[in-house]
Backbone as a chain_set.jsonl record, in Angstrom:
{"seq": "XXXXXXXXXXXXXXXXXXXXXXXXXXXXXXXXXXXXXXXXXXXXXXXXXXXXXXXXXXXXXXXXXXXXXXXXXXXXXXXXXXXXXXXXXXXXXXXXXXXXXXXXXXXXXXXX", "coords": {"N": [[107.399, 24.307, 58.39], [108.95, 26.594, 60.193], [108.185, 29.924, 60.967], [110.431, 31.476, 61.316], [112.112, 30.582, 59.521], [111.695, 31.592, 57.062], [113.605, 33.244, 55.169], [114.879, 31.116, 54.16], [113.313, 30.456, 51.808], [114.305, 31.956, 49.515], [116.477, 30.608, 48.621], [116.892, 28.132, 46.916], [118.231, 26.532, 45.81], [120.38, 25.381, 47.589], [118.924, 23.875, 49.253], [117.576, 21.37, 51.701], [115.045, 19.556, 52.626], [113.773, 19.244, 56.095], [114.002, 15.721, 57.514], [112.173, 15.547, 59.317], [109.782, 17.036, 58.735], [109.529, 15.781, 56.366], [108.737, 13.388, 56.942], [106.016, 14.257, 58.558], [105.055, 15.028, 56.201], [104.573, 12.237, 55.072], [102.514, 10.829, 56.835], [100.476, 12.297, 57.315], [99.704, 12.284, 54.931], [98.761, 9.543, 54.693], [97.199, 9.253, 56.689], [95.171, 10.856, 55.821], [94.02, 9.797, 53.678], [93.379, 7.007, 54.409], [90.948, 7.765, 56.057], [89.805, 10.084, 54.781], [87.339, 10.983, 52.434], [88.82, 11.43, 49.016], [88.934, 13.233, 46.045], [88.462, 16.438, 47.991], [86.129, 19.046, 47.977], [87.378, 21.662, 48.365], [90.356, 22.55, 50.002], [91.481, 23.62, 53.154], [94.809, 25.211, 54.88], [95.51, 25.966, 57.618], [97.905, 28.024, 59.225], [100.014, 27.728, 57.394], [102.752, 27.72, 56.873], [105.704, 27.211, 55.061], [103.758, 26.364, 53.136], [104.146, 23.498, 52.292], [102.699, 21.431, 53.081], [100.519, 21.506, 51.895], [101.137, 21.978, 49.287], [102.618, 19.342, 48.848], [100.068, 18.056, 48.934], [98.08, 19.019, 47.007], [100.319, 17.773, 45.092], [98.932, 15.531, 45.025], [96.732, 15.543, 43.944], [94.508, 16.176, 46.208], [92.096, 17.58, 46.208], [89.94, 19.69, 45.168], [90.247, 22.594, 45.422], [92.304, 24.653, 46.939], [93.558, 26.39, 49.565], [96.056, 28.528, 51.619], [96.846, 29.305, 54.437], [98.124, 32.256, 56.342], [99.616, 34.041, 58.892], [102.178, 35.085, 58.864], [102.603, 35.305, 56.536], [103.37, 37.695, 53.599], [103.536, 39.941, 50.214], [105.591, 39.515, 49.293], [106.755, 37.249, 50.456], [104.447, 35.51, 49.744], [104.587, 35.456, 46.62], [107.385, 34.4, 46.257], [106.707, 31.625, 47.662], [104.835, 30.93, 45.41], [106.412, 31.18, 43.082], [108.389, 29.061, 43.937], [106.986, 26.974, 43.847], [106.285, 26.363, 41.119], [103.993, 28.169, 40.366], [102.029, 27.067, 41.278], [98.291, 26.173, 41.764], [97.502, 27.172, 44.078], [96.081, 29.581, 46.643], [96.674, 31.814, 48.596], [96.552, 33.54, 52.179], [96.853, 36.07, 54.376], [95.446, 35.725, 56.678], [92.313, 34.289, 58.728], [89.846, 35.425, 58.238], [90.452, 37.135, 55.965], [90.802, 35.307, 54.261], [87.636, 33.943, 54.463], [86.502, 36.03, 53.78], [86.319, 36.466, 50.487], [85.909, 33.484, 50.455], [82.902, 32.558, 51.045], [81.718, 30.284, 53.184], [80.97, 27.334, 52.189], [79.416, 24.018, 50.689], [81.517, 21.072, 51.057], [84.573, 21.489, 53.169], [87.999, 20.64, 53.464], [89.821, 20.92, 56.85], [92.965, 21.834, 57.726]], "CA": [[108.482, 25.25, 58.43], [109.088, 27.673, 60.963], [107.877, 31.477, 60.271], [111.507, 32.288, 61.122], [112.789, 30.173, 58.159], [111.444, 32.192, 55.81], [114.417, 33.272, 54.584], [115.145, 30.085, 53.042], [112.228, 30.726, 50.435], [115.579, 32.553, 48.279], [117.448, 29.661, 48.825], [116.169, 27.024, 46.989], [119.05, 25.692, 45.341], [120.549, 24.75, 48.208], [117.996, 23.894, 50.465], [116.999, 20.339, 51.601], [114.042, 19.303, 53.758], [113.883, 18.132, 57.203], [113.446, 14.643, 57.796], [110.39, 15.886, 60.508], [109.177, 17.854, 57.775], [109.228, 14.722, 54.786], [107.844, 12.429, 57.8], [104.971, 14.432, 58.999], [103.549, 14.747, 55.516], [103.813, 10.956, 54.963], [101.927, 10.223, 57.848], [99.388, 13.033, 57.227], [98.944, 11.587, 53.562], [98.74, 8.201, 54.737], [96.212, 9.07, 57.662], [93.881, 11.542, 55.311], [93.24, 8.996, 52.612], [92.358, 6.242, 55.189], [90.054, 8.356, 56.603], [88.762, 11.156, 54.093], [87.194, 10.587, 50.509], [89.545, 11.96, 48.198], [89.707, 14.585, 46.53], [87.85, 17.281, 48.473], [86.192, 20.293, 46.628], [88.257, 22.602, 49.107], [91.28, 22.035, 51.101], [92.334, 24.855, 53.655], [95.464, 24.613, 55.099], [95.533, 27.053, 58.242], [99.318, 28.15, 59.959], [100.424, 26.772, 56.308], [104.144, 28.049, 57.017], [106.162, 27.536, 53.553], [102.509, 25.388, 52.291], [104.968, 22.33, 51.879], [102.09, 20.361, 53.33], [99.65, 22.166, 51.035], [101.851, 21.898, 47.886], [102.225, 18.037, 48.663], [98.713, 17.414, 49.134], [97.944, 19.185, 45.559], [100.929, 17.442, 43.944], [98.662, 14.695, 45.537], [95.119, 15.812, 43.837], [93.632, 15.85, 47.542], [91.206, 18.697, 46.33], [89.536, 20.855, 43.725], [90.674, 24.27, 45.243], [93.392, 24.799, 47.983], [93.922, 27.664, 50.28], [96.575, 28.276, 52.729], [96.962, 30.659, 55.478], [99.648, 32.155, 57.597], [99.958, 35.323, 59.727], [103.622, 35.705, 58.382], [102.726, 35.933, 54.907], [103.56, 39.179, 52.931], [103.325, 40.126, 49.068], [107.476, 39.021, 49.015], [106.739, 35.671, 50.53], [103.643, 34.483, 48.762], [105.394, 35.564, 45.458], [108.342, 33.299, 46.759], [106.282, 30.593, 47.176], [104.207, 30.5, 44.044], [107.616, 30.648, 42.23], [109.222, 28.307, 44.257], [105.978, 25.819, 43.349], [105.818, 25.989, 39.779], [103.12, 28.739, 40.377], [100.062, 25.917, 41.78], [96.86, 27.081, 42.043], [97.152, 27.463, 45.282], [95.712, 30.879, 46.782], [97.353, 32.548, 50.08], [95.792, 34.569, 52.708], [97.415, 36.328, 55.61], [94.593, 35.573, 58.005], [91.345, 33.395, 57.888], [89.206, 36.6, 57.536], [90.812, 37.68, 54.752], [90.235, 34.324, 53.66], [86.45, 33.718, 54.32], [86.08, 37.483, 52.723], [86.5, 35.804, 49.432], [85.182, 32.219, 50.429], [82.154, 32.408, 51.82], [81.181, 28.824, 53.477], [79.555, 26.891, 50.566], [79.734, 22.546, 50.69], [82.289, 20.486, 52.06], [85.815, 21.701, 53.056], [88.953, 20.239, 54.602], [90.584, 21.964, 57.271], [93.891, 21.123, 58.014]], "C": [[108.146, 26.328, 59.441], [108.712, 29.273, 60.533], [109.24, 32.093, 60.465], [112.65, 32.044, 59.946], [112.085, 30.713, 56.914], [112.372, 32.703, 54.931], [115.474, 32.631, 53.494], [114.813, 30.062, 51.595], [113.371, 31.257, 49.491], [116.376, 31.704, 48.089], [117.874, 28.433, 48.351], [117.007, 25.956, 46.526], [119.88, 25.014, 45.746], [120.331, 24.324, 49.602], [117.283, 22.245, 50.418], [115.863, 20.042, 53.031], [114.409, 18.371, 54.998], [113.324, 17.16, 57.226], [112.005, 15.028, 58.42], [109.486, 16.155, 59.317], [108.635, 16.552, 56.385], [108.23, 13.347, 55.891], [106.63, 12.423, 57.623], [104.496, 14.705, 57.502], [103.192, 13.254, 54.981], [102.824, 10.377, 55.876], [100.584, 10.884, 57.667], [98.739, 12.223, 56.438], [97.996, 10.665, 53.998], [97.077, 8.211, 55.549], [94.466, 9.677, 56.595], [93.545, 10.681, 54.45], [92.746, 7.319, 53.115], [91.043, 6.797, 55.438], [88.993, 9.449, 56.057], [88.94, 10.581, 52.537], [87.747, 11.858, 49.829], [89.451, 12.38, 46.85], [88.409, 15.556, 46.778], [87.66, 18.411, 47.441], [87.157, 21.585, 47.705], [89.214, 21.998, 50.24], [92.136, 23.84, 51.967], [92.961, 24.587, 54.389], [95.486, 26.226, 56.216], [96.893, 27.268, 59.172], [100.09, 27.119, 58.734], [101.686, 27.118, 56.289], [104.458, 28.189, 55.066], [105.007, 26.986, 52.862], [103.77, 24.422, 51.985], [104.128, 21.625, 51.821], [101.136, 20.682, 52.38], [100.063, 21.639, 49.93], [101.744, 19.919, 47.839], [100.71, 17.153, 48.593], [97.954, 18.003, 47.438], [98.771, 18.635, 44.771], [99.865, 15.749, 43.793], [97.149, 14.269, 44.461], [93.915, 15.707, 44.814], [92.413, 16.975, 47.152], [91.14, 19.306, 45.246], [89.913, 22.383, 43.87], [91.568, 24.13, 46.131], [93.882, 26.237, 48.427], [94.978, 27.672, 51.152], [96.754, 29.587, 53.278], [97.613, 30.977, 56.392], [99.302, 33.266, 57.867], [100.924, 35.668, 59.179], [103.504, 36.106, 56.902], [102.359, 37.629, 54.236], [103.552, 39.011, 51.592], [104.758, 38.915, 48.558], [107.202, 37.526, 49.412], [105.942, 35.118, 49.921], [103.996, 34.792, 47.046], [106.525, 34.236, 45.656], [107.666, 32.036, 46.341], [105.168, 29.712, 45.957], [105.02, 30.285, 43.313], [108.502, 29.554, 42.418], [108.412, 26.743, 44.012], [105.127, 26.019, 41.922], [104.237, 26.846, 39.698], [101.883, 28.025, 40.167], [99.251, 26.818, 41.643], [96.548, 27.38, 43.603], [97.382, 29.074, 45.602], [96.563, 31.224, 48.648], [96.781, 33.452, 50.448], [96.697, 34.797, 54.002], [96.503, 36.38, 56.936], [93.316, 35.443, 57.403], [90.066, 34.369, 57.931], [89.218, 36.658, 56.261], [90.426, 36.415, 53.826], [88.367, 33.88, 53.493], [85.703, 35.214, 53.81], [85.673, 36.898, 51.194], [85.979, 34.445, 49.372], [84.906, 32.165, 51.306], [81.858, 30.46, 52.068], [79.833, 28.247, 52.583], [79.907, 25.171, 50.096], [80.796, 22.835, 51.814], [83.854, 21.013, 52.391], [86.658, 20.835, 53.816], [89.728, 20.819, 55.472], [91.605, 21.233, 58.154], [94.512, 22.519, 58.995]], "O": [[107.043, 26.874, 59.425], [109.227, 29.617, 59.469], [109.421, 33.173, 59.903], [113.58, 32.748, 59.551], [112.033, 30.088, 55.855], [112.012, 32.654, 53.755], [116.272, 33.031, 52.645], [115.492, 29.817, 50.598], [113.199, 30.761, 48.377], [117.211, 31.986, 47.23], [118.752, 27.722, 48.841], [116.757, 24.762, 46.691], [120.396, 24.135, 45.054], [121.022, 24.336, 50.62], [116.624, 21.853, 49.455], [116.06, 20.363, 54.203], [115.01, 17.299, 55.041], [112.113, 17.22, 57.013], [110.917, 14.751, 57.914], [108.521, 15.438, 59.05], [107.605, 16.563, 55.712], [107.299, 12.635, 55.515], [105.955, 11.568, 57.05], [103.269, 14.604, 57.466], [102.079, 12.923, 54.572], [102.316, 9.311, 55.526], [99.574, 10.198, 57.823], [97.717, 11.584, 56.689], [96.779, 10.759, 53.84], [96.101, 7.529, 55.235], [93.314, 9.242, 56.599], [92.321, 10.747, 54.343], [92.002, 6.585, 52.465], [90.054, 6.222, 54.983], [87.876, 9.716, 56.499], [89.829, 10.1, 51.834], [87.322, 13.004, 49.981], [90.158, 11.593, 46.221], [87.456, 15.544, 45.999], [88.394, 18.75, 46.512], [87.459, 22.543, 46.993], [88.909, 21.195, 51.122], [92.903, 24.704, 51.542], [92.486, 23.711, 55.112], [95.479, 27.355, 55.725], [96.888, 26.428, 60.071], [100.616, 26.038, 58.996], [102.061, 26.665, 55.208], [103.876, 28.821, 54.184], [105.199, 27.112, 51.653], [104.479, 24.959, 51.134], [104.129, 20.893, 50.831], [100.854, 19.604, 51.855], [99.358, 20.741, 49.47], [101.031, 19.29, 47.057], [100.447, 15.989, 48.287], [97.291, 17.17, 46.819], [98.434, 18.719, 43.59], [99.954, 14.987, 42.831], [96.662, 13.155, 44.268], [92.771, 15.341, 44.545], [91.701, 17.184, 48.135], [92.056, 19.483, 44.443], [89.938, 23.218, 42.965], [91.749, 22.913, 46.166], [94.488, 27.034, 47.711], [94.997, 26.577, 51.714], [96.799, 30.675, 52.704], [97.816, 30.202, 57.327], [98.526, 33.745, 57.04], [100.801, 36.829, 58.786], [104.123, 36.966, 56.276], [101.408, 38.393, 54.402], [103.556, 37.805, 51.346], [104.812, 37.943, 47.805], [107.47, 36.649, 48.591], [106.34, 34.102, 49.352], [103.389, 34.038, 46.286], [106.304, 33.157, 45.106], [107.796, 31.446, 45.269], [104.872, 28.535, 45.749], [104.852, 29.283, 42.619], [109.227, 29.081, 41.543], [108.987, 25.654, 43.991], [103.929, 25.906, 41.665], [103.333, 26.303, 39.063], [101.001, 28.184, 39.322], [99.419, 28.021, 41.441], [95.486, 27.751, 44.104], [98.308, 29.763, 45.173], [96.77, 30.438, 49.573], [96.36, 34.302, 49.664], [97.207, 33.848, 54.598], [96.796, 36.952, 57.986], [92.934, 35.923, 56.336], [89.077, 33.769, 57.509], [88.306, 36.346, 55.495], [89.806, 36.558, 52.772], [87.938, 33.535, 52.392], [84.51, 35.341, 53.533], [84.482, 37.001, 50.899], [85.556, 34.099, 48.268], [85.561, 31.925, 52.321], [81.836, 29.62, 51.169], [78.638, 28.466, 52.388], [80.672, 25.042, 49.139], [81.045, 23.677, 52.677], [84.476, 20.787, 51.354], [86.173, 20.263, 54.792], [90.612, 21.441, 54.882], [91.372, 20.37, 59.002], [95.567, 22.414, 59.62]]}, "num_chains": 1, "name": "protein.A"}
């Protein structure tokens, strides 16, 4: 998702995904579980826009923790999208500082 579609995040009831968007995470899926042993103890998802790809990859069990990280994100949008995903465990950071403040480098991660 675009950082200028954020506005959607209020929208949800009548809001359907782009084809591009339902593509590129089958292809992701498809490619990461050829290729990586599943499920990772960390998955960070970096320029994670709405976390769509994030959220699918935990509805997925790709990982024991899940981070995602955007520049655009504010209090109002990562509220949004914890409500708009059944409040996951997934954690949000507005920049990967702010993120490795809190998780220091410790094993294996995925970085998407």
């Amino acid at each position: 998702m675009d950082i200028s579609e954020f506005r959607r995040l209020h929208e949800t009831s009548n809001y359907s995904r782009h084809p591009w968007e339902i593509a590129r995470g089958k292809v992701l899926l498809a490619l990461l579980t050829a290729k990586v042993p599943l499920p990772q103890p960390k998955l960070v998802d970096i320029g994670s826009g709405d976390a769509y790809i994030t959220n699918l990859l935990y509805n997925k069990n790709a990982a024991g923790a899940y981070f995602a990280i955007d520049t655009a994100y504010t209090s109002e949008i990562t509220d949004s999208l914890k409500n708009n995903n059944n409040n996951s465990n997934i954690r949000y950071f507005k920049s990967i500082e702010e993120f490795q403040k809190s998780n220091p480098p410790n094993g294996q991660s995925l970085y998407l």
